[in-house]
Every structure is written in C-alpha cells, then in structure tokens.
Tab-separated table of C-alpha atoms in Angstrom:
chain	number	residue	atom	x	y	z
A	9	MET	CA	10.651	-43.932	23.187
A	10	SER	CA	7.104	-44.237	21.503
A	11	LEU	CA	4.108	-45.857	23.069
A	12	SER	CA	2.194	-49.202	22.945
A	13	ALA	CA	-1.446	-49.076	24.426
A	14	LEU	CA	-4.347	-51.431	24.064
A	15	LEU	CA	-7.365	-49.727	23.789
A	16	ALA	CA	-10.434	-51.641	25.432
A	17	GLY	CA	-13.730	-50.725	25.090
A	18	GLY	CA	-16.764	-51.756	21.968
A	19	GLY	CA	-20.091	-53.207	21.471
A	20	THR	CA	-21.693	-49.687	20.572
A	21	ALA	CA	-20.996	-46.345	19.660
A	22	GLY	CA	-21.195	-45.010	23.457
A	23	HIS	CA	-17.985	-46.828	23.957
A	24	VAL	CA	-16.639	-47.248	20.102
A	25	SER	CA	-16.597	-43.574	19.756
A	26	PRO	CA	-14.354	-42.035	22.246
A	27	LEU	CA	-12.057	-44.940	22.271
A	28	LEU	CA	-11.240	-43.957	18.778
A	29	ALA	CA	-11.132	-40.267	19.948
A	30	ILE	CA	-8.212	-41.322	22.460
A	31	ALA	CA	-6.843	-43.237	19.775
A	32	ASP	CA	-7.045	-40.262	17.496
A	33	ASP	CA	-4.974	-38.114	19.901
A	34	ILE	CA	-2.759	-39.940	21.057
A	35	ARG	CA	-1.539	-40.955	17.379
A	36	PHE	CA	-1.721	-37.595	16.826
A	37	GLN	CA	0.847	-37.029	19.746
A	38	ASP	CA	2.945	-39.590	18.678
A	39	PRO	CA	2.851	-40.745	15.281
A	40	GLU	CA	4.871	-44.050	15.844
A	41	ALA	CA	2.403	-45.170	18.575
A	42	ARG	CA	1.986	-48.848	18.599
A	43	ILE	CA	-2.028	-48.194	19.099
A	44	ALA	CA	-4.465	-52.058	19.211
A	45	VAL	CA	-7.763	-52.116	20.396
A	46	LEU	CA	-9.502	-55.299	21.574
A	47	GLY	CA	-13.073	-55.541	20.845
A	48	THR	CA	-15.164	-58.739	20.095
A	49	PRO	CA	-16.159	-59.971	16.863
A	50	GLU	CA	-19.902	-58.958	17.174
A	51	GLY	CA	-19.770	-55.332	17.681
A	52	LEU	CA	-19.703	-51.853	15.849
A	53	GLU	CA	-15.965	-51.932	16.460
A	54	THR	CA	-15.607	-54.940	13.990
A	55	ARG	CA	-16.533	-51.975	10.825
A	56	LEU	CA	-15.173	-48.906	12.980
A	57	VAL	CA	-11.415	-49.539	14.022
A	58	PRO	CA	-10.316	-50.878	10.668
A	59	ALA	CA	-11.795	-47.912	8.663
A	60	ALA	CA	-9.910	-45.852	11.106
A	61	GLY	CA	-7.116	-47.446	10.685
A	62	LEU	CA	-6.242	-49.403	13.642
A	63	GLU	CA	-5.538	-52.736	14.871
A	64	LEU	CA	-8.422	-54.974	16.086
A	65	LEU	CA	-8.013	-57.694	18.317
A	66	THR	CA	-10.462	-59.749	19.636
A	67	ILE	CA	-11.976	-61.985	22.231
A	68	ASP	CA	-15.381	-64.018	22.811
A	69	LYS	CA	-17.726	-61.883	24.601
A	70	VAL	CA	-18.065	-63.273	28.103
A	71	PRO	CA	-21.458	-61.383	29.696
A	72	MET	CA	-21.987	-61.995	33.538
A	73	PRO	CA	-24.790	-64.610	33.811
A	74	ARG	CA	-28.090	-63.396	34.834
A	75	ARG	CA	-29.711	-66.589	36.475
A	76	PRO	CA	-28.400	-70.148	36.261
A	77	ASN	CA	-28.193	-71.715	33.316
A	78	ALA	CA	-25.718	-74.046	31.342
A	79	ASP	CA	-23.950	-70.223	30.615
A	80	ALA	CA	-23.578	-69.512	34.325
A	81	LEU	CA	-21.954	-72.558	34.589
A	82	ARG	CA	-19.645	-72.587	31.760
A	83	PHE	CA	-18.901	-68.407	32.662
A	84	PRO	CA	-16.059	-69.070	35.166
A	85	GLY	CA	-14.199	-71.031	33.035
A	86	ARG	CA	-14.320	-68.609	29.298
A	87	PHE	CA	-14.066	-65.782	31.453
A	88	ARG	CA	-10.398	-66.830	33.013
A	89	ARG	CA	-9.611	-67.888	29.409
A	90	ALA	CA	-10.191	-64.314	28.331
A	91	VAL	CA	-8.457	-62.814	31.511
A	92	ARG	CA	-5.240	-65.583	29.945
A	93	ASP	CA	-5.608	-64.199	26.116
A	94	VAL	CA	-5.875	-61.124	27.174
A	95	ALA	CA	-2.656	-61.025	29.334
A	96	ARG	CA	-0.366	-62.900	26.532
A	97	LEU	CA	-1.477	-60.185	24.674
A	98	LEU	CA	-0.290	-57.539	27.079
A	99	ASP	CA	2.827	-59.683	27.107
A	100	GLU	CA	3.630	-60.202	23.450
A	101	ARG	CA	3.080	-57.045	22.340
A	102	SER	CA	5.166	-55.014	25.366
A	103	VAL	CA	2.277	-53.237	25.994
A	104	ASP	CA	2.995	-50.066	28.221
A	105	VAL	CA	-0.857	-48.747	28.991
A	106	VAL	CA	-4.562	-50.313	28.956
A	107	ILE	CA	-6.735	-47.478	28.366
A	108	GLY	CA	-10.515	-48.809	28.987
A	109	VAL	CA	-13.784	-47.360	28.710
A	110	GLY	CA	-15.688	-49.999	29.533
A	111	GLY	CA	-18.013	-52.865	27.720
A	112	TYR	CA	-17.678	-56.860	28.021
A	113	VAL	CA	-13.652	-56.486	26.846
A	114	SER	CA	-12.899	-53.908	29.567
A	115	THR	CA	-13.239	-56.334	32.496
A	116	PRO	CA	-11.136	-59.482	31.446
A	117	ALA	CA	-8.714	-56.373	30.168
A	118	TYR	CA	-8.166	-54.580	33.612
A	119	LEU	CA	-7.349	-58.287	35.321
A	120	ALA	CA	-4.972	-58.874	32.638
A	121	ALA	CA	-3.444	-55.601	33.207
A	122	ARG	CA	-3.512	-56.021	36.946
A	123	ARG	CA	-1.871	-59.623	36.361
A	124	THR	CA	0.761	-58.315	34.042
A	125	GLY	CA	1.353	-54.934	36.274
A	126	THR	CA	0.325	-52.770	33.388
A	127	PRO	CA	-0.611	-49.609	33.896
A	128	ILE	CA	-4.636	-49.035	33.767
A	129	VAL	CA	-6.273	-45.725	32.700
A	130	VAL	CA	-10.143	-45.675	33.115
A	131	HIS	CA	-12.855	-43.135	31.125
A	132	GLU	CA	-16.285	-43.453	32.345
A	133	ALA	CA	-18.766	-42.115	30.004
A	134	ASN	CA	-22.256	-42.601	31.744
A	135	ALA	CA	-23.406	-40.705	35.144
A	136	ARG	CA	-23.594	-44.171	36.048
A	137	PRO	CA	-20.732	-46.647	35.702
A	138	GLY	CA	-20.818	-49.707	35.022
A	139	LEU	CA	-19.632	-52.864	36.629
A	140	ALA	CA	-16.374	-52.795	34.042
A	141	ASN	CA	-15.575	-49.610	35.031
A	142	ARG	CA	-16.035	-49.736	38.375
A	143	VAL	CA	-13.975	-52.817	38.435
A	144	GLY	CA	-11.104	-50.887	36.200
A	145	ALA	CA	-11.254	-47.909	38.637
A	146	ALA	CA	-10.524	-49.964	41.900
A	147	LEU	CA	-7.633	-51.440	40.321
A	148	THR	CA	-5.745	-48.360	39.452
A	149	SER	CA	-4.915	-45.053	41.364
A	150	PRO	CA	-7.720	-42.353	40.796
A	151	GLU	CA	-5.398	-39.758	38.609
A	152	HIS	CA	-5.733	-42.398	35.876
A	153	VAL	CA	-9.577	-42.547	36.852
A	154	GLY	CA	-11.406	-39.623	34.380
A	155	TYR	CA	-15.854	-39.513	33.624
A	156	CYS	CA	-17.391	-37.719	31.752
A	157	PHE	CA	-20.372	-36.313	33.803
A	158	ALA	CA	-19.902	-34.420	37.297
A	159	GLY	CA	-21.272	-36.497	40.194
A	160	THR	CA	-20.152	-39.759	38.879
A	161	PRO	CA	-20.007	-42.060	41.692
A	162	LEU	CA	-16.042	-43.006	40.804
A	163	LYS	CA	-13.122	-42.039	42.567
A	164	GLY	CA	-10.738	-39.635	39.656
A	165	ALA	CA	-12.251	-36.572	38.127
A	166	GLN	CA	-14.581	-34.730	35.462
A	167	VAL	CA	-12.839	-34.845	32.144
A	168	GLY	CA	-15.953	-34.547	29.653
A	169	MET	CA	-16.092	-36.861	26.603
A	170	PRO	CA	-13.181	-37.830	24.201
A	171	MET	CA	-15.311	-36.347	20.872
A	172	ARG	CA	-14.165	-35.792	17.228
A	173	THR	CA	-13.001	-32.250	17.245
A	174	ALA	CA	-15.065	-31.306	14.116
A	175	ILE	CA	-17.694	-31.312	17.349
A	176	GLU	CA	-15.190	-29.496	19.562
A	177	ALA	CA	-14.306	-26.669	17.177
A	178	ILE	CA	-18.189	-26.037	16.599
A	179	ASP	CA	-19.167	-22.204	16.968
A	180	ARG	CA	-22.881	-21.787	16.941
A	181	ASP	CA	-22.255	-17.397	17.650
A	182	GLU	CA	-20.227	-17.439	14.191
A	183	PRO	CA	-23.261	-16.919	11.383
A	184	ALA	CA	-20.962	-18.217	9.009
A	185	GLN	CA	-20.508	-22.041	10.013
A	186	ARG	CA	-24.297	-22.043	11.067
A	187	ARG	CA	-25.207	-21.344	7.063
A	188	ALA	CA	-22.855	-23.341	5.954
A	189	ALA	CA	-23.684	-26.349	7.843
A	190	ALA	CA	-27.143	-25.697	6.913
A	191	GLU	CA	-26.757	-25.461	2.975
A	192	ALA	CA	-24.905	-28.903	3.853
A	193	LEU	CA	-27.305	-30.697	4.936
A	194	GLY	CA	-30.211	-29.143	2.273
A	195	LEU	CA	-31.892	-26.690	4.889
A	196	ASP	CA	-32.712	-23.251	4.548
A	197	PRO	CA	-30.630	-20.885	6.720
A	198	ALA	CA	-33.108	-18.499	7.191
A	199	ARG	CA	-35.472	-20.832	8.797
A	200	THR	CA	-36.515	-21.645	12.294
A	201	THR	CA	-34.434	-24.951	12.369
A	202	LEU	CA	-36.011	-27.886	14.885
A	203	VAL	CA	-33.467	-31.456	14.618
A	204	VAL	CA	-34.873	-34.412	16.269
A	205	THR	CA	-32.677	-37.393	16.355
A	206	GLY	CA	-33.559	-41.049	17.978
A	207	GLY	CA	-29.748	-41.794	17.452
A	208	SER	CA	-28.532	-44.517	15.187
A	209	LEU	CA	-31.006	-47.149	16.358
A	210	GLY	CA	-33.877	-44.748	15.839
A	211	ALA	CA	-36.453	-43.596	18.695
A	212	ALA	CA	-40.192	-45.632	17.267
A	213	ALA	CA	-42.137	-43.338	20.315
A	214	ILE	CA	-40.013	-39.865	19.190
A	215	ASN	CA	-40.623	-40.903	14.869
A	216	ALA	CA	-44.722	-41.604	16.041
A	217	ALA	CA	-44.848	-37.836	17.671
A	218	MET	CA	-43.667	-35.706	15.259
A	219	LEU	CA	-45.651	-37.469	12.511
A	220	GLY	CA	-48.760	-36.479	14.360
A	221	ALA	CA	-47.709	-32.826	14.695
A	222	MET	CA	-46.446	-32.571	11.297
A	223	GLY	CA	-48.746	-30.228	10.265
A	224	GLU	CA	-48.570	-27.794	12.788
A	225	LEU	CA	-45.402	-27.315	12.726
A	226	ASP	CA	-45.311	-26.311	9.070
A	227	ALA	CA	-48.500	-24.436	9.500
A	228	ALA	CA	-45.729	-22.236	12.353
A	229	GLY	CA	-42.952	-22.117	9.236
A	230	VAL	CA	-40.839	-24.380	11.284
A	231	GLN	CA	-38.084	-26.122	9.249
A	232	VAL	CA	-37.668	-29.715	10.422
A	233	LEU	CA	-34.628	-32.292	9.839
A	234	HIS	CA	-35.572	-35.337	10.851
A	235	ILE	CA	-33.188	-38.106	11.609
A	236	THR	CA	-35.005	-41.454	11.986
A	237	GLY	CA	-32.394	-43.784	12.336
A	238	ALA	CA	-32.031	-46.966	9.218
A	239	GLY	CA	-35.467	-48.118	8.344
A	240	LYS	CA	-37.344	-46.337	10.387
A	241	GLY	CA	-38.552	-43.544	8.339
A	242	GLU	CA	-40.728	-44.803	5.229
A	243	GLU	CA	-43.948	-43.410	7.009
A	244	LEU	CA	-42.385	-40.155	7.886
A	245	ALA	CA	-40.585	-39.536	4.755
A	246	ALA	CA	-44.221	-40.106	3.249
A	247	ALA	CA	-46.225	-37.992	5.343
A	248	ALA	CA	-43.630	-35.572	4.599
A	249	ALA	CA	-43.848	-35.187	0.791
A	250	ALA	CA	-46.795	-33.196	1.113
A	251	PHE	CA	-44.485	-30.302	2.996
A	252	ASP	CA	-42.008	-28.809	1.819
A	253	HIS	CA	-39.548	-27.900	5.027
A	254	TYR	CA	-40.105	-31.207	6.445
A	255	HIS	CA	-37.107	-32.858	5.815
A	256	VAL	CA	-36.648	-37.123	6.686
A	257	ARG	CA	-33.142	-38.975	6.550
A	258	ASP	CA	-32.079	-42.010	8.214
A	259	TYR	CA	-28.778	-40.191	9.403
A	260	VAL	CA	-26.523	-37.846	8.969
A	261	ASP	CA	-23.118	-38.306	8.104
A	262	GLY	CA	-20.920	-35.455	10.545
A	263	MET	CA	-23.634	-34.374	13.406
A	264	GLU	CA	-21.579	-31.000	13.806
A	265	ASN	CA	-23.813	-29.360	10.874
A	266	ALA	CA	-27.096	-30.796	12.614
A	267	TYR	CA	-25.589	-29.337	15.831
A	268	LEU	CA	-24.661	-26.008	14.442
A	269	ALA	CA	-28.454	-25.516	12.171
A	270	ALA	CA	-30.439	-26.396	14.578
A	271	ASP	CA	-32.322	-23.948	16.937
A	272	LEU	CA	-33.296	-26.579	19.296
A	273	LEU	CA	-32.322	-30.143	19.583
A	274	VAL	CA	-34.995	-32.964	20.461
A	275	CYS	CA	-32.458	-36.010	21.042
A	276	ARG	CA	-32.218	-38.695	23.469
A	277	ALA	CA	-29.789	-38.633	26.327
A	278	GLY	CA	-26.717	-41.229	25.479
A	279	ALA	CA	-23.717	-40.270	27.084
A	280	GLY	CA	-21.929	-39.005	24.123
A	281	THR	CA	-25.051	-36.972	22.904
A	282	VAL	CA	-25.637	-35.026	26.071
A	283	ALA	CA	-21.959	-34.220	26.422
A	284	GLU	CA	-21.449	-33.159	22.514
A	285	VAL	CA	-24.695	-30.907	23.329
A	286	SER	CA	-22.933	-29.186	25.924
A	287	VAL	CA	-19.724	-28.521	24.079
A	288	ALA	CA	-21.859	-27.296	21.495
A	289	TRP	CA	-23.823	-25.305	23.721
A	290	VAL	CA	-27.183	-26.160	21.860
A	291	PRO	CA	-30.509	-25.657	23.400
A	292	ALA	CA	-31.763	-29.296	23.695
A	293	LEU	CA	-35.026	-31.441	24.737
A	294	PHE	CA	-33.701	-34.970	26.347
A	295	VAL	CA	-35.754	-37.762	25.694
A	296	PRO	CA	-34.421	-40.415	27.837
A	297	LEU	CA	-34.588	-44.116	27.044
A	298	PRO	CA	-37.092	-45.540	28.352
A	299	ILE	CA	-35.399	-49.188	29.230
A	300	GLY	CA	-31.687	-50.072	31.230
A	301	ASN	CA	-30.490	-48.881	34.512
A	302	GLY	CA	-32.028	-45.786	34.410
A	303	GLU	CA	-28.623	-43.757	33.284
A	304	GLN	CA	-29.823	-41.586	30.397
A	305	LYS	CA	-31.829	-39.738	33.027
A	306	LEU	CA	-28.758	-39.045	35.016
A	307	ASN	CA	-26.546	-38.410	32.187
A	308	ALA	CA	-28.988	-35.445	31.272
A	309	ALA	CA	-29.592	-34.442	35.012
A	310	GLY	CA	-27.013	-31.760	35.096
A	311	SER	CA	-27.790	-30.003	31.858
A	312	VAL	CA	-31.353	-29.967	32.751
A	313	GLU	CA	-30.698	-28.180	36.172
A	314	ALA	CA	-28.796	-25.915	34.305
A	315	GLY	CA	-31.308	-24.418	32.504
A	316	ALA	CA	-29.573	-25.718	29.101
A	317	SER	CA	-31.712	-28.176	28.251
A	318	LEU	CA	-35.327	-29.833	28.895
A	319	MET	CA	-35.800	-33.220	30.262
A	320	VAL	CA	-39.543	-35.663	29.296
A	321	ASP	CA	-40.319	-39.239	29.600
A	322	ASP	CA	-40.724	-41.475	26.880
A	323	ALA	CA	-44.153	-41.756	27.579
A	324	GLU	CA	-45.120	-38.368	27.614
A	325	PHE	CA	-43.407	-37.102	24.537
A	326	THR	CA	-46.581	-37.275	22.506
A	327	ALA	CA	-47.809	-35.396	19.466
A	328	ASP	CA	-49.291	-32.982	21.949
A	329	TYR	CA	-46.438	-32.187	23.701
A	330	VAL	CA	-44.848	-31.430	21.071
A	331	ARG	CA	-47.862	-28.919	19.824
A	332	GLU	CA	-47.657	-27.559	23.180
A	333	THR	CA	-44.074	-27.415	24.610
A	334	VAL	CA	-41.717	-27.823	21.242
A	335	LEU	CA	-43.249	-25.721	18.913
A	336	PRO	CA	-43.681	-22.843	21.144
A	337	LEU	CA	-39.571	-23.217	22.590
A	338	VAL	CA	-38.054	-23.303	18.961
A	339	THR	CA	-40.081	-20.122	18.331
A	340	ASP	CA	-39.071	-18.339	21.303
A	341	PRO	CA	-35.455	-17.212	20.304
A	342	GLN	CA	-35.536	-15.123	23.383
A	343	ARG	CA	-36.214	-18.519	25.560
A	344	LEU	CA	-33.249	-20.457	23.050
A	345	ARG	CA	-30.631	-17.886	23.867
A	346	ALA	CA	-30.962	-18.289	27.526
A	347	MET	CA	-30.570	-22.416	26.898
A	348	GLU	CA	-27.149	-21.499	24.863
A	349	ALA	CA	-25.901	-18.536	27.665
A	350	ALA	CA	-27.112	-21.868	30.073
A	351	ALA	CA	-24.494	-23.965	28.605
A	352	GLU	CA	-21.533	-21.482	27.997
A	353	ARG	CA	-21.918	-21.167	31.804
A	354	MET	CA	-21.772	-24.545	32.473
A	355	ARG	CA	-18.164	-24.958	31.237
A	356	PHE	CA	-18.420	-28.692	30.266
A	357	PRO	CA	-14.765	-29.884	29.672
A	358	ALA	CA	-13.710	-29.866	25.374
A	359	THR	CA	-10.404	-31.563	25.329
A	360	ALA	CA	-11.397	-34.932	27.304
A	361	ALA	CA	-9.168	-37.152	24.635
A	362	ARG	CA	-6.193	-34.572	24.807
A	363	THR	CA	-6.639	-35.328	28.867
A	364	VAL	CA	-7.088	-38.929	28.498
A	365	ALA	CA	-4.473	-39.420	26.706
A	366	GLU	CA	-1.705	-37.406	28.234
A	367	THR	CA	-2.919	-39.372	31.530
A	368	ALA	CA	-2.205	-42.137	29.819
A	369	PHE	CA	1.263	-41.503	28.703
A	370	ARG	CA	1.915	-40.354	32.314
A	371	ALA	CA	0.353	-43.616	33.620
A	372	ALA	CA	2.807	-45.739	31.226
A	373	GLY	CA	5.794	-43.847	32.225
A	374	VAL	CA	6.423	-42.551	28.654
A	375	PRO	CA	7.115	-38.642	28.199
A	376	HIS	CA	4.309	-36.515	26.356
A	377	PRO	CA	5.611	-35.832	22.956
A	378	GLY	CA	3.273	-32.195	23.431
A	379	ARG	CA	3.431	-31.165	20.275
A	380	GLU	CA	0.914	-28.604	19.730
A	381	TYR	CA	-2.501	-28.539	18.381
A	382	GLY	CA	-2.657	-26.245	14.689
A	383	PRO	CA	-5.817	-24.462	13.396
A	384	ASP	CA	-7.753	-28.046	11.944
A	385	ARG	CA	-7.894	-29.452	16.387
A	386	TRP	CA	-8.774	-25.807	17.505
A	387	THR	CA	-11.589	-25.920	20.027
A	388	LYS	CA	-13.780	-22.736	19.215
A	389	HIS	CA	-12.040	-21.489	22.811
A	390	GLU	CA	-9.024	-21.838	20.866
A	391	ARG	CA	-9.985	-20.728	17.780
A	392	PHE	CA	-11.358	-17.637	19.441
A	393	TYR	CA	-8.134	-16.412	21.559
A	394	ARG	CA	-5.481	-17.214	19.125
A	395	THR	CA	-7.066	-15.829	15.657
A	396	GLY	CA	-6.935	-12.988	18.905
A	397	GLU	CA	-3.562	-12.504	19.685
A	398	GLU	CA	-2.419	-12.959	16.020
A	399	THR	CA	-4.550	-10.033	14.616
A	400	ALA	CA	-3.642	-7.616	18.756
C-alpha cells in the first residue's frame, strides 16, 4: 500500500525547502508514493517544485485582509472557494494525509482536510508560529505536530527542520571535507575564512557594513566569501577588486560548502539558516531581519543562549562593529572552537525530514516501509558510528 500525500506550503524558500525535504524522504521510503504539492501561481514553488520532479497544484493566494476595503468584502467568498477546491482535490486523488508547513495555502488545505476527514500533519519552522499552522495544530492531534525550535508555543514536539541530506552530513571535524569545500568555492583552505550572507534576497545593511570594513579584514589576513544576493553585489565587487582575498558572489549553489569553509558565518536569522547552522555546528553571528513580527530574533535565541552564536540588531551592524567585534572573533580560534562545542552540546535534531515523513505514514494509517538509509543519506553521526562498526 503506497502513500498518497498532499504537501501544502510555498511562497518563500522558508516554506518550499522543508516541504521538498519531506517529499524527498517520502519518495526514498516509498518510490511509488503519490505526492502532490499545493502552492500558488506566484511563489518560488512554481520553479522549485517541478525542478524536484514533483507535481504542483495551485490555488489563488487568499491573504487575510488587514483593513476594511474591497478585498475584505471579497475575502469570505474567495476563501470558501479555496477550501472547496482543495477538498475536491483531496477526494478526487484519494489523498491519505495532508502535510502543511505554513503559508497562504496551508489554511485552506487544513480546513479542507478537516471537512473530508483527511489526517493532518503540521510542521512549524519559526519559533513564533504563523496563523496557518496555529489553525492546523488546533485541527489535529499533538503527535502529528512538529516544530523546529524548542519552546515554540504549539502542542507537539521539537523535531528540527527538514533539510537536504547534504547539510545533515556536514562534519567540520573532518579536514578533508573542509578543504574540499574551500577549494570548490575558489577559496584558500589555509586561510581564516569569514562567510557573509544575507540570504537569497541579500541584506543591504550587511553589505554596506562589510564594504566599510573591507580594508581592515584584508590587512588582518582574513579571507571573505560574501554572498550578496542577486543583483546586490556590484558596488562590493568593484571595491573587492583591490583585494586578493575578498570574494563576492551573487549566490552559492550548495550552502553546505559555505558552512564547511567558514570559520565564522555572518547571516540573517531565518528559521532555515538557524537550523542548518545549528545542525552543522557553525559559529555564527546572527543579524535578524528588522521587519516582520520579530520571529528571527526568537529563532536565534536558543543558539545565542547556549553560547553557540552571537546576535546583533540590524541597525548596530556597522563597519565599526565589523572592525571591533567580528574581526577579533574570526581571528580567535579558541573562542570559535568554544562556540562549535556549544553548538554540539545543543544536540539540535538533525533528521527532521525523516521524522515528519514517519509521522505522515503513521497519521495516514499506511505502514512505514522502513527502508534503511545508505551512506549517501547518513548524517555525520551515522557515518561516524557505522564506519566505526564496520572497521571494528
């Protein structure tokens, strides 16, 4: 008996990436599983889901109105139609389980599942849950709810963040891995390396601060990989031309190499980034996005409290801060090693995609295939212990 699952979520990489990781694990366990992804016609899912070989179904985005206007008047009817359309999909496709990760389409998917009696599984990425997943968690049982960060105010359990197996496999204690990653990025493996990224959209404040401190970093012998975001790096690239070891990239395909190469990472505090850094044990300085409802500060709070990272407000991340705080930190191996050790002690869950997939099989009443994960899917812990067993 193969599983039929509808995965609901999209709009941003923060929703699409964990969704794809869950789908990948389901397909690994059950190659005959029927998986469809529910999204909107405008989000990143329109590109990423078909590229992953999955079927994308779309419904209109129906955001909750924030003020009384014409959209508010149309909202009830549009929302009812969205729920009805998803309920029809669930019936027509004999869907066994709805797996939601939040976002605009998840609320209609949860309500449609409730209407049709389809089991619901919820994964919440942020430390502060969004409206959709608060609804989903209320409509299902606690054992079908998982969240990324400890202390998230939802019933359920901390499972971590579904992510690519390449991230879960990172082992910064293996010199060969770190050397290969640096070389793949065009970096010198022997140099102290600072990796800076503002995410896929870039971060103007981070870029400006790094531009102002470029000379001091170079003079200290620090190698910098600065991932600026598409179209955000022209000024930095022009200035960096004067320095041999300041590397500017619009993007990096495969952040596992950046995590391995970095002695220190400067980054935003999106849920996916915080989770990946925590799994990979990368010393980090988080610069939370200053807009939104404050979820980025909450995402990073546990890591900072554990001593695995630092955090600074966006407005305070200036060229002076880079000179006075970042530069002394990245050139202090003892402090960095202490941060890595603190990250290891956190024991951040590293196999969330497996956990959510197992929950989906169980919720649907479909036996989990129990297929064993091979070396290409081992986490660093599994590789260490299983390799040791084989050579004992």
